[in-house]
Amino acid sequence: MGNPKAFEGKREATQFKAAGEEPLIAKIDLKLTETMKQELKAIPGWQGKLREAIAQLISAETQAKQDKEV
């Protein structure tokens, strides 16, 4: 077994940075067809575009929920 303290503090240095304040550390698994995966990965900047689409979906769902409550 290796030395667990050898990597201490390095995780923060290797975290991906978002355009905003919050670091990109959370992960989610998503099942896709192989064709969808290949087509998605062929899109330049697909990760950022997908994050933006998810943010828009969350915003729309949050707004719809608030509209229902009123």
PDB file of C-alpha atoms in Angstrom:
ATOM      1  CA  MET A   1       0.000   0.000   0.000  1.00  0.00           C
ATOM      2  CA  GLY A   2       1.331   3.438  -0.934  1.00  0.00           C
ATOM      3  CA  ASN A   3       1.735   6.505   1.163  1.00  0.00           C
ATOM      4  CA  PRO A   4      -1.710   8.215   1.329  1.00  0.00           C
ATOM      5  CA  LYS A   5      -0.111  11.483   2.458  1.00  0.00           C
ATOM      6  CA  ALA A   6       1.951  11.627  -0.744  1.00  0.00           C
ATOM      7  CA  PHE A   7      -1.080  12.962  -2.649  1.00  0.00           C
ATOM      8  CA  GLU A   8      -2.413  15.175   0.127  1.00  0.00           C
ATOM      9  CA  GLY A   9      -3.129  18.671  -1.175  1.00  0.00           C
ATOM     10  CA  LYS A  10      -2.618  17.686  -4.804  1.00  0.00           C
ATOM     11  CA  ARG A  11      -6.328  17.042  -5.424  1.00  0.00           C
ATOM     12  CA  GLU A  12      -7.153  20.738  -5.188  1.00  0.00           C
ATOM     13  CA  ALA A  13      -4.428  21.587  -7.683  1.00  0.00           C
ATOM     14  CA  THR A  14      -5.795  19.141 -10.258  1.00  0.00           C
ATOM     15  CA  GLN A  15      -9.497  20.049  -9.995  1.00  0.00           C
ATOM     16  CA  PHE A  16     -11.095  21.368 -13.144  1.00  0.00           C
ATOM     17  CA  LYS A  17     -12.111  25.002 -12.972  1.00  0.00           C
ATOM     18  CA  ALA A  18     -15.477  26.254 -14.150  1.00  0.00           C
ATOM     19  CA  ALA A  19     -16.076  29.690 -15.579  1.00  0.00           C
ATOM     20  CA  GLY A  20     -17.804  30.529 -12.295  1.00  0.00           C
ATOM     21  CA  GLU A  21     -16.745  30.351  -8.692  1.00  0.00           C
ATOM     22  CA  GLU A  22     -17.512  26.705  -7.977  1.00  0.00           C
ATOM     23  CA  PRO A  23     -14.965  23.975  -8.862  1.00  0.00           C
ATOM     24  CA  LEU A  24     -16.039  21.107 -11.087  1.00  0.00           C
ATOM     25  CA  ILE A  25     -15.718  18.169  -8.688  1.00  0.00           C
ATOM     26  CA  ALA A  26     -19.103  16.416  -8.860  1.00  0.00           C
ATOM     27  CA  LYS A  27     -19.615  13.558 -11.305  1.00  0.00           C
ATOM     28  CA  ILE A  28     -22.688  11.952 -12.798  1.00  0.00           C
ATOM     29  CA  ASP A  29     -23.035   8.791 -14.866  1.00  0.00           C
ATOM     30  CA  LEU A  30     -25.219   8.872 -17.920  1.00  0.00           C
ATOM     31  CA  LYS A  31     -26.067   6.002 -20.241  1.00  0.00           C
ATOM     32  CA  LEU A  32     -25.939   6.864 -23.959  1.00  0.00           C
ATOM     33  CA  THR A  33     -25.892   4.884 -27.143  1.00  0.00           C
ATOM     34  CA  GLU A  34     -22.428   4.430 -28.631  1.00  0.00           C
ATOM     35  CA  THR A  35     -23.495   6.564 -31.599  1.00  0.00           C
ATOM     36  CA  MET A  36     -24.605   9.400 -29.304  1.00  0.00           C
ATOM     37  CA  LYS A  37     -21.304   9.206 -27.417  1.00  0.00           C
ATOM     38  CA  GLN A  38     -19.223   9.422 -30.601  1.00  0.00           C
ATOM     39  CA  GLU A  39     -21.314  12.280 -32.015  1.00  0.00           C
ATOM     40  CA  LEU A  40     -21.147  14.168 -28.731  1.00  0.00           C
ATOM     41  CA  LYS A  41     -17.380  13.829 -28.472  1.00  0.00           C
ATOM     42  CA  ALA A  42     -17.039  15.117 -32.041  1.00  0.00           C
ATOM     43  CA  ILE A  43     -18.524  18.482 -30.997  1.00  0.00           C
ATOM     44  CA  PRO A  44     -15.782  20.991 -30.122  1.00  0.00           C
ATOM     45  CA  GLY A  45     -16.092  22.085 -26.481  1.00  0.00           C
ATOM     46  CA  TRP A  46     -18.788  19.507 -25.823  1.00  0.00           C
ATOM     47  CA  GLN A  47     -18.176  19.377 -22.063  1.00  0.00           C
ATOM     48  CA  GLY A  48     -18.834  23.077 -21.553  1.00  0.00           C
ATOM     49  CA  LYS A  49     -21.804  23.025 -23.897  1.00  0.00           C
ATOM     50  CA  LEU A  50     -23.273  20.068 -22.043  1.00  0.00           C
ATOM     51  CA  ARG A  51     -22.764  21.803 -18.671  1.00  0.00           C
ATOM     52  CA  GLU A  52     -24.551  24.873 -20.035  1.00  0.00           C
ATOM     53  CA  ALA A  53     -27.450  22.745 -21.342  1.00  0.00           C
ATOM     54  CA  ILE A  54     -27.767  21.082 -17.932  1.00  0.00           C
ATOM     55  CA  ALA A  55     -27.736  24.477 -16.205  1.00  0.00           C
ATOM     56  CA  GLN A  56     -30.498  25.682 -18.547  1.00  0.00           C
ATOM     57  CA  LEU A  57     -32.560  22.545 -17.866  1.00  0.00           C
ATOM     58  CA  ILE A  58     -32.212  23.031 -14.109  1.00  0.00           C
ATOM     59  CA  SER A  59     -33.156  26.696 -14.418  1.00  0.00           C
ATOM     60  CA  ALA A  60     -36.223  25.910 -16.561  1.00  0.00           C
ATOM     61  CA  GLU A  61     -37.388  23.175 -14.183  1.00  0.00           C
ATOM     62  CA  THR A  62     -36.870  25.428 -11.163  1.00  0.00           C
ATOM     63  CA  GLN A  63     -38.853  28.209 -12.849  1.00  0.00           C
ATOM     64  CA  ALA A  64     -41.654  25.799 -13.826  1.00  0.00           C
ATOM     65  CA  LYS A  65     -41.846  24.540 -10.248  1.00  0.00           C
ATOM     66  CA  GLN A  66     -42.049  28.083  -8.902  1.00  0.00           C
ATOM     67  CA  ASP A  67     -44.759  28.976 -11.425  1.00  0.00           C
ATOM     68  CA  LYS A  68     -46.836  25.988 -10.281  1.00  0.00           C
ATOM     69  CA  GLU A  69     -46.587  27.089  -6.656  1.00  0.00           C
ATOM     70  CA  VAL A  70     -47.953  30.553  -7.382  1.00  0.00           C
TER      71      VAL A  70
END
